[in-house]
Coordinates of C-alpha atoms and ligand atoms in Angstrom, one line a residue:
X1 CA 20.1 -28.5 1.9
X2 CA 20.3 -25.5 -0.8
X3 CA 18.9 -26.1 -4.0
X4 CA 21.7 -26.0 -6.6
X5 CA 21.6 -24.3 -9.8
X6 CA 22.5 -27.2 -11.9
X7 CA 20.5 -29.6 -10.0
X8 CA 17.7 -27.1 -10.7
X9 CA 18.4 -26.7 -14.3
X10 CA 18.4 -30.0 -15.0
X11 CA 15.3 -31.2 -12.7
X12 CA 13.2 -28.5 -15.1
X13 CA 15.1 -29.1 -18.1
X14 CA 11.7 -29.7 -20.2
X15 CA 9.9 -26.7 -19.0
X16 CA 9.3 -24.1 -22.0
X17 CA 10.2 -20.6 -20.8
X18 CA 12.4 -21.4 -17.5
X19 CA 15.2 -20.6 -16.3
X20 CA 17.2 -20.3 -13.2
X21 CA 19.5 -17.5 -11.8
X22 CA 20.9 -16.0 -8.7
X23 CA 21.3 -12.5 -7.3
X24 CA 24.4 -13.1 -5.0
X25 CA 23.7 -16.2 -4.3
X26 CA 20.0 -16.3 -4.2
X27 CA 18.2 -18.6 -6.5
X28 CA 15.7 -16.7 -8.6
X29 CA 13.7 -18.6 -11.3
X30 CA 12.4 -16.7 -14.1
X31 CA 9.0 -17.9 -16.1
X32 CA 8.3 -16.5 -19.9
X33 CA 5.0 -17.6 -21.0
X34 CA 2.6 -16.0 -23.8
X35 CA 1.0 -14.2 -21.6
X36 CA 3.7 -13.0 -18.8
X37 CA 7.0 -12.7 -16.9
X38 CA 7.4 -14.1 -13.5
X39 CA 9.9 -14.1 -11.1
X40 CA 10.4 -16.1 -7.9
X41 CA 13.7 -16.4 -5.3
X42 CA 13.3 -19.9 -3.5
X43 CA 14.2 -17.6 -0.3
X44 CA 10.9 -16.6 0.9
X45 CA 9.2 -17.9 -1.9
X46 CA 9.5 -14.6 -2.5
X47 CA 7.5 -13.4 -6.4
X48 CA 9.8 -10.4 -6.9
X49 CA 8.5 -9.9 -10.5
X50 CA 5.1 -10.0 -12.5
X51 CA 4.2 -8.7 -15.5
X52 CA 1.4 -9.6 -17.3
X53 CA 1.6 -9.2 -21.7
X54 CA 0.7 -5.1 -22.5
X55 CA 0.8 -4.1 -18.4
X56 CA 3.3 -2.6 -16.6
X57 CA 5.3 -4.9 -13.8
X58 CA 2.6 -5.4 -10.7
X59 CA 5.5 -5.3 -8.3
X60 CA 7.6 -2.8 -6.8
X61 CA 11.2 -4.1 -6.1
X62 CA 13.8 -1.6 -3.7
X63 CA 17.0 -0.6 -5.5
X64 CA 18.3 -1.3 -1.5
X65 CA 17.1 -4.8 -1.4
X66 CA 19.8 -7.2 0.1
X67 CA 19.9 -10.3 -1.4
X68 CA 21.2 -12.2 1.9
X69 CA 20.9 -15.2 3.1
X70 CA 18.4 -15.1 5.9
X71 CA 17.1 -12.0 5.2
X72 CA 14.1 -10.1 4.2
X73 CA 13.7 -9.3 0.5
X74 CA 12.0 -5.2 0.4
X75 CA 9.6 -5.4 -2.2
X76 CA 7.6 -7.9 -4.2
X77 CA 5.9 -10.5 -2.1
X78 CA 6.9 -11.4 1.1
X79 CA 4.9 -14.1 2.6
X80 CA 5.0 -13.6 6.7
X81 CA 4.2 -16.4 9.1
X82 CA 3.6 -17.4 11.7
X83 CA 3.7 -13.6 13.4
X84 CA 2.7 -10.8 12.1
X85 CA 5.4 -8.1 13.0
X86 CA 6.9 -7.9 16.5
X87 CA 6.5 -11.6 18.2
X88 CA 4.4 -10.3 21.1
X89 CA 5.4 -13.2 23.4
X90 CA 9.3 -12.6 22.3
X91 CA 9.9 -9.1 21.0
X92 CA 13.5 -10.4 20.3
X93 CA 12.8 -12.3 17.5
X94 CA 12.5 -11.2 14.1
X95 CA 9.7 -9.0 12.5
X96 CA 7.2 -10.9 10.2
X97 CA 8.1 -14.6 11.2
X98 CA 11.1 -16.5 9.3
X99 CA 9.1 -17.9 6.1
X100 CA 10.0 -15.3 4.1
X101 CA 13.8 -15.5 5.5
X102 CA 14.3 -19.7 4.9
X103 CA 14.7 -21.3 1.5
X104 CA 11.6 -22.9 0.1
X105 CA 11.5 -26.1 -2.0
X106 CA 10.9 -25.9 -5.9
X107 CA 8.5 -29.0 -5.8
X108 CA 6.7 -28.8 -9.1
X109 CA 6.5 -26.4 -12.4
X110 CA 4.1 -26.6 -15.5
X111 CA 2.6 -24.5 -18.2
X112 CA -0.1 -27.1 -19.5
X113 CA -3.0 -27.6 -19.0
X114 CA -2.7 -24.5 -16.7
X115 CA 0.5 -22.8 -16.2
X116 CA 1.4 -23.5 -12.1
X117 CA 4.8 -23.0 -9.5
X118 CA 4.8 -24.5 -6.4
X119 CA 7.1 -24.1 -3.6
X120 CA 7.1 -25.9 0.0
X121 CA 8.7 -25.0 3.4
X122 CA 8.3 -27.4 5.8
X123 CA 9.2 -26.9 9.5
X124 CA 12.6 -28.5 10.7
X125 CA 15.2 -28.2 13.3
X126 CA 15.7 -25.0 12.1
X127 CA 12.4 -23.6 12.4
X128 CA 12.0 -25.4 15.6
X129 CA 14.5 -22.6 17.0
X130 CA 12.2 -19.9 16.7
X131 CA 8.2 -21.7 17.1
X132 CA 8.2 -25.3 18.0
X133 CA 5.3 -26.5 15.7
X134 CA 4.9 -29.0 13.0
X135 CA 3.7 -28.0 9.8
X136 CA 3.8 -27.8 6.1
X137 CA 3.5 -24.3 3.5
X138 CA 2.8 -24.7 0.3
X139 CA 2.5 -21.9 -2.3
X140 CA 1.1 -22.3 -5.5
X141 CA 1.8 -19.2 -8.2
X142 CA -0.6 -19.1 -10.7
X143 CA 1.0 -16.7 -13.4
X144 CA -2.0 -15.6 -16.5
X145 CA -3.1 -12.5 -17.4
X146 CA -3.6 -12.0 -13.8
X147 CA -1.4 -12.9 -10.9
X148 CA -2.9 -15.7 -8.4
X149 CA -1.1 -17.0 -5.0
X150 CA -2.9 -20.1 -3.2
X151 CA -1.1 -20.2 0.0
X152 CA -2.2 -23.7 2.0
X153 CA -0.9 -23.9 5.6
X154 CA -1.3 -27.2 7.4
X155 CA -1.1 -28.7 10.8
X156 CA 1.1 -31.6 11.1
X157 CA 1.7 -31.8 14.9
X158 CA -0.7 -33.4 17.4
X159 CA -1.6 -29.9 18.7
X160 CA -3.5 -27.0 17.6
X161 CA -1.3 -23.9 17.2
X162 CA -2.5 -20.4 16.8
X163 CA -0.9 -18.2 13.5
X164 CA -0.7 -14.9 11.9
X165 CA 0.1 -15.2 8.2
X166 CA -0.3 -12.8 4.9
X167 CA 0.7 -11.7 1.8
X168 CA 2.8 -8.7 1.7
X169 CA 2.1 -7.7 -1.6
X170 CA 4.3 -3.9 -2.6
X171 CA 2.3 -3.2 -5.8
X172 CA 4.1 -0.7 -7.8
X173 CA 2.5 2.7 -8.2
X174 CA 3.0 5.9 -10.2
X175 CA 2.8 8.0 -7.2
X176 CA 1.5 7.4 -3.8
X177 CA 0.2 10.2 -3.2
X178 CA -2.4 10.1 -6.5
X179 CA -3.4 6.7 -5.1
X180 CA -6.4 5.7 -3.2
X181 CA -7.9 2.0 -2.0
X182 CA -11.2 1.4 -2.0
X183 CA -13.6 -1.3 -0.2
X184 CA -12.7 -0.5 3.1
X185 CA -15.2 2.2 3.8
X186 CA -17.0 0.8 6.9
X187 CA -14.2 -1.5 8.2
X188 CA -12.6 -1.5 11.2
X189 CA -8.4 -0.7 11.7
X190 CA -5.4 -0.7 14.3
X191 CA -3.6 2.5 13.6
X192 CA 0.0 1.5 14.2
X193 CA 0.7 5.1 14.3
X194 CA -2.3 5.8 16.8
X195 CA -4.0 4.3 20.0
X196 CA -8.1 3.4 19.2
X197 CA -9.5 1.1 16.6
X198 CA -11.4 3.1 14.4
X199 CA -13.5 3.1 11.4
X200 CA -12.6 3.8 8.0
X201 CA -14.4 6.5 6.2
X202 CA -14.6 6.9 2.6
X203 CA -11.3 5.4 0.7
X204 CA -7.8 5.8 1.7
X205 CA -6.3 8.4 0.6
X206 CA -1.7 8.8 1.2
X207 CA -1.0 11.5 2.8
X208 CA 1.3 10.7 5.3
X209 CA 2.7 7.6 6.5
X210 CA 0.3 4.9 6.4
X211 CA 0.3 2.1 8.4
X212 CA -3.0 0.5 9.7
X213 CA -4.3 -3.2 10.0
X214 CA -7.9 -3.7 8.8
X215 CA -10.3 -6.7 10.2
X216 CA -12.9 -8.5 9.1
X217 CA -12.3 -6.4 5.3
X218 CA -14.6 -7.1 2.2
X219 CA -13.1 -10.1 -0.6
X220 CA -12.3 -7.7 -3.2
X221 CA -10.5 -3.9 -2.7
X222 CA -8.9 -1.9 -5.2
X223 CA -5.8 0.2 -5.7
X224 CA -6.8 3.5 -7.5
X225 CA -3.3 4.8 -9.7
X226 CA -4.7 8.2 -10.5
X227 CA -1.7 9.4 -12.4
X228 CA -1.3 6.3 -14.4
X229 CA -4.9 5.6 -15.4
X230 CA -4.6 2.1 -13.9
X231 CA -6.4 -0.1 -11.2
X232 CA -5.5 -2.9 -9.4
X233 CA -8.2 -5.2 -8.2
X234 CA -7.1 -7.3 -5.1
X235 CA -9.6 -10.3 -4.3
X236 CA -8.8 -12.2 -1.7
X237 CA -10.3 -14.9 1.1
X238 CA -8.2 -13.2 3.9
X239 CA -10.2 -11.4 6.3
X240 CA -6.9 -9.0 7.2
X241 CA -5.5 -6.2 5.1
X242 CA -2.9 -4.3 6.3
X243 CA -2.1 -0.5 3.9
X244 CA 1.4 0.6 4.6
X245 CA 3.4 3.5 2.7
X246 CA 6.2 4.4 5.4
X247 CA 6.6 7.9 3.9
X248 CA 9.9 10.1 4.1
X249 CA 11.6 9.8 7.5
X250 CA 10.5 6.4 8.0
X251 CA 11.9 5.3 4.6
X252 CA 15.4 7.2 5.9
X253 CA 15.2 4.8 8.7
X254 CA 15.6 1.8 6.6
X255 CA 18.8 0.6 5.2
X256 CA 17.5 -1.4 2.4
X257 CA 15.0 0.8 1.4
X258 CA 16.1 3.9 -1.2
X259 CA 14.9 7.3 0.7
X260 CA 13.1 8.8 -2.3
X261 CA 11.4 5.8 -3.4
X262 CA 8.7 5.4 -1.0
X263 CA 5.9 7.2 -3.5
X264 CA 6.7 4.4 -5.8
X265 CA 5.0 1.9 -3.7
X266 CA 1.8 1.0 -1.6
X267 CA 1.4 -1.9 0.5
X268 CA -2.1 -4.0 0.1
X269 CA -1.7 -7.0 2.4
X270 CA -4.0 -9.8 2.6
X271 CA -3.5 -11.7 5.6
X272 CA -4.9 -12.9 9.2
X273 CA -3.5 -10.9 12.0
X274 CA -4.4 -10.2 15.6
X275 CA -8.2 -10.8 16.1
X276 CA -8.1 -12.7 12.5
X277 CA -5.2 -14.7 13.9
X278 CA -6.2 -18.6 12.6
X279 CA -6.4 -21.6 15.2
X280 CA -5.0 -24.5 13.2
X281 CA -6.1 -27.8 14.8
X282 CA -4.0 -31.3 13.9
X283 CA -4.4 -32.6 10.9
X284 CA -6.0 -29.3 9.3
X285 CA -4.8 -26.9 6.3
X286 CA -6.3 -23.4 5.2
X287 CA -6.0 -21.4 1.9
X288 CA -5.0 -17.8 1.7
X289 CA -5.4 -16.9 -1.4
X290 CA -5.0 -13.6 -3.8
X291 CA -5.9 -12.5 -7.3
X292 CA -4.0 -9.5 -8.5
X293 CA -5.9 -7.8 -12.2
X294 CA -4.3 -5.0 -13.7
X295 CA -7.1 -2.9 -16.1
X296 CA -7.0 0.6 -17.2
X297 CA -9.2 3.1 -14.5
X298 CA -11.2 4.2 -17.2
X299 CA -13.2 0.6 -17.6
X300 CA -13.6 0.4 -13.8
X301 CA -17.1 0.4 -12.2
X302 CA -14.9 1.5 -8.9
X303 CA -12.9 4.7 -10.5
X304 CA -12.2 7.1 -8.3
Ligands
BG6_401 C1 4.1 -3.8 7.5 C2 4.0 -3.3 9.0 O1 3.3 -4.9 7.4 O2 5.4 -4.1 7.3 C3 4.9 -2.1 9.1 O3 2.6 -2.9 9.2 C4 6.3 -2.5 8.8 O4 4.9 -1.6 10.5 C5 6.3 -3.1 7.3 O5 7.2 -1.4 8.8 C6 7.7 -3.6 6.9 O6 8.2 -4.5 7.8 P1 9.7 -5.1 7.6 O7 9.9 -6.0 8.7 O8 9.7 -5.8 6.3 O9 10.6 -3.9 7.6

């Protein structure tokens, strides 16, 4: 059942800071604290805003998103599970899995002792249609100075299922092509756009479209903004990352994505794909979890 907004408003009533919203029908909360602005649709559990007191917003949001029911958000955070992409057994179904399509469960807020959000998607007849496992997502947003996700998966069947899962994270940038990431130098990738895995040389550098899957990648990376002085560190317990800017023509290729805006973004996710794919046996959960700091490039040990 949808989550109303009046049901909403009143179930949080004593929570400083919140409130509730909707973009054409989708329920959006919105978090003000002392020390940041959240924002979080229940669809997807999808954090389409973060800015942390004297930063600019972490996030880049599309002008073109559709606020649908059942459809992908562009921008923010998209959490994808349980495929990564194409479903290679069905390549009919849709891209990225449907967690970030269905409408997650507002299950708790606080902002004392530690300020917290946590959301919950649980599978049903309706997930059933697409994967026929039991399970149980919950995503817990930690807002502060820094932005922290604690994604727990678990296994509530009586049989181990295999998963792809990540974080989807569109960081908002001053130019793509003055960006760089670094801590992959070393690490192996999939080039979507080419046919060997090779290794990564140096940082990553946007000079074209950019689309590549990294295994087995080091806890912390970071997202060099050259032109705005800024750096994002990324720390993370996923052994995935997948870099994506889609450049021009493939930005003309998608409808709810402006054509001029792809320099505005870059795409860190943290995740477990294809060889880093996670077996899930009954009974079992596991965190995937991310750490987002915003600091001037200047104070970084890792400028570039
Ligand atoms: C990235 C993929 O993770 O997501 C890209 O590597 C894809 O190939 C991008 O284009 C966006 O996917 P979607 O389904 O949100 O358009």
């Amino acid at each position: 059942m949808r989550q109303n907004l009046q049901h909403l408003r009143s179930q949080f009533s004593e929570i400083p800071g919140l409130t509730f919203d909707d973009e054409k029908g989708l329920v959006r909360l919105t978090l003000v604290t002392p020390e940041c602005q959240l924002q979080v649709f229940l669809q997807g559990a999808h954090v389409s805003h973060f800015q942390s007191l004297g930063q600019e917003p972490l996030l880049f949001m599309s002008e073109k998103a559709r606020y649908e029911e059942e459809t992908p958000i562009r921008g923010g955070i998209p959490l994808i599970f349980p495929w990564f992409g194409p479903r290679r057994d069905r390549p009919n179904s849709g891209a990225h899995g449907f967690a970030r399509n269905l409408e997650w469960k507002l299950t708790q807020v606080q902002t004392s002792p530690e300020t917290m959000v946590v959301l919950e998607l649980t599978s049903s007849d309706r997930t059933k249609l697409e994967w026929g496992h039991d399970f149980r997502l919950r995503l817990y947003i930690y807002p502060e100075k820094s932005l922290t996700l604690s994604w727990e998966i678990e296994n509530l069947g009586e049989r181990a299922f295999p998963f792809e899962a990540a974080l989807h994270t569109y960081f908002r940038v001053s130019n793509a092509r003055h960006c760089c990431v670094l801590g992959l130098d070393g690490a192996r990738y999939l080039d979507h756009l080419g046919p060997e895995p090779i290794e990564q040389q140096g940082p990553i550098n946007f000079e074209a479209e950019t689309d590549r899957i990294y295994f087995n990648v080091p806890e912390t990376l970071y997202l060099n903004d050259k032109e705005a002085g800024t750096q994002i560190e990324i720390s993370s317990n996923a052994l995935s990352s997948i870099v994506w800017n889609p450049w021009v023509d493939k930005a003309r290729r998608m409808e709810d994505f402006g054509d001029e805006e792809w320099p505005s973004m870059v795409c860190i996710e943290s995740g477990a794909v294809r060889d880093n794919e996670i077996h899930l046996l009954p009974g079992e959960t596991v965190i995937l979890a991310a750490t987002y700091i915003q600091a001037p490039l200047a104070d970084s040990p890792a400028a570039h």
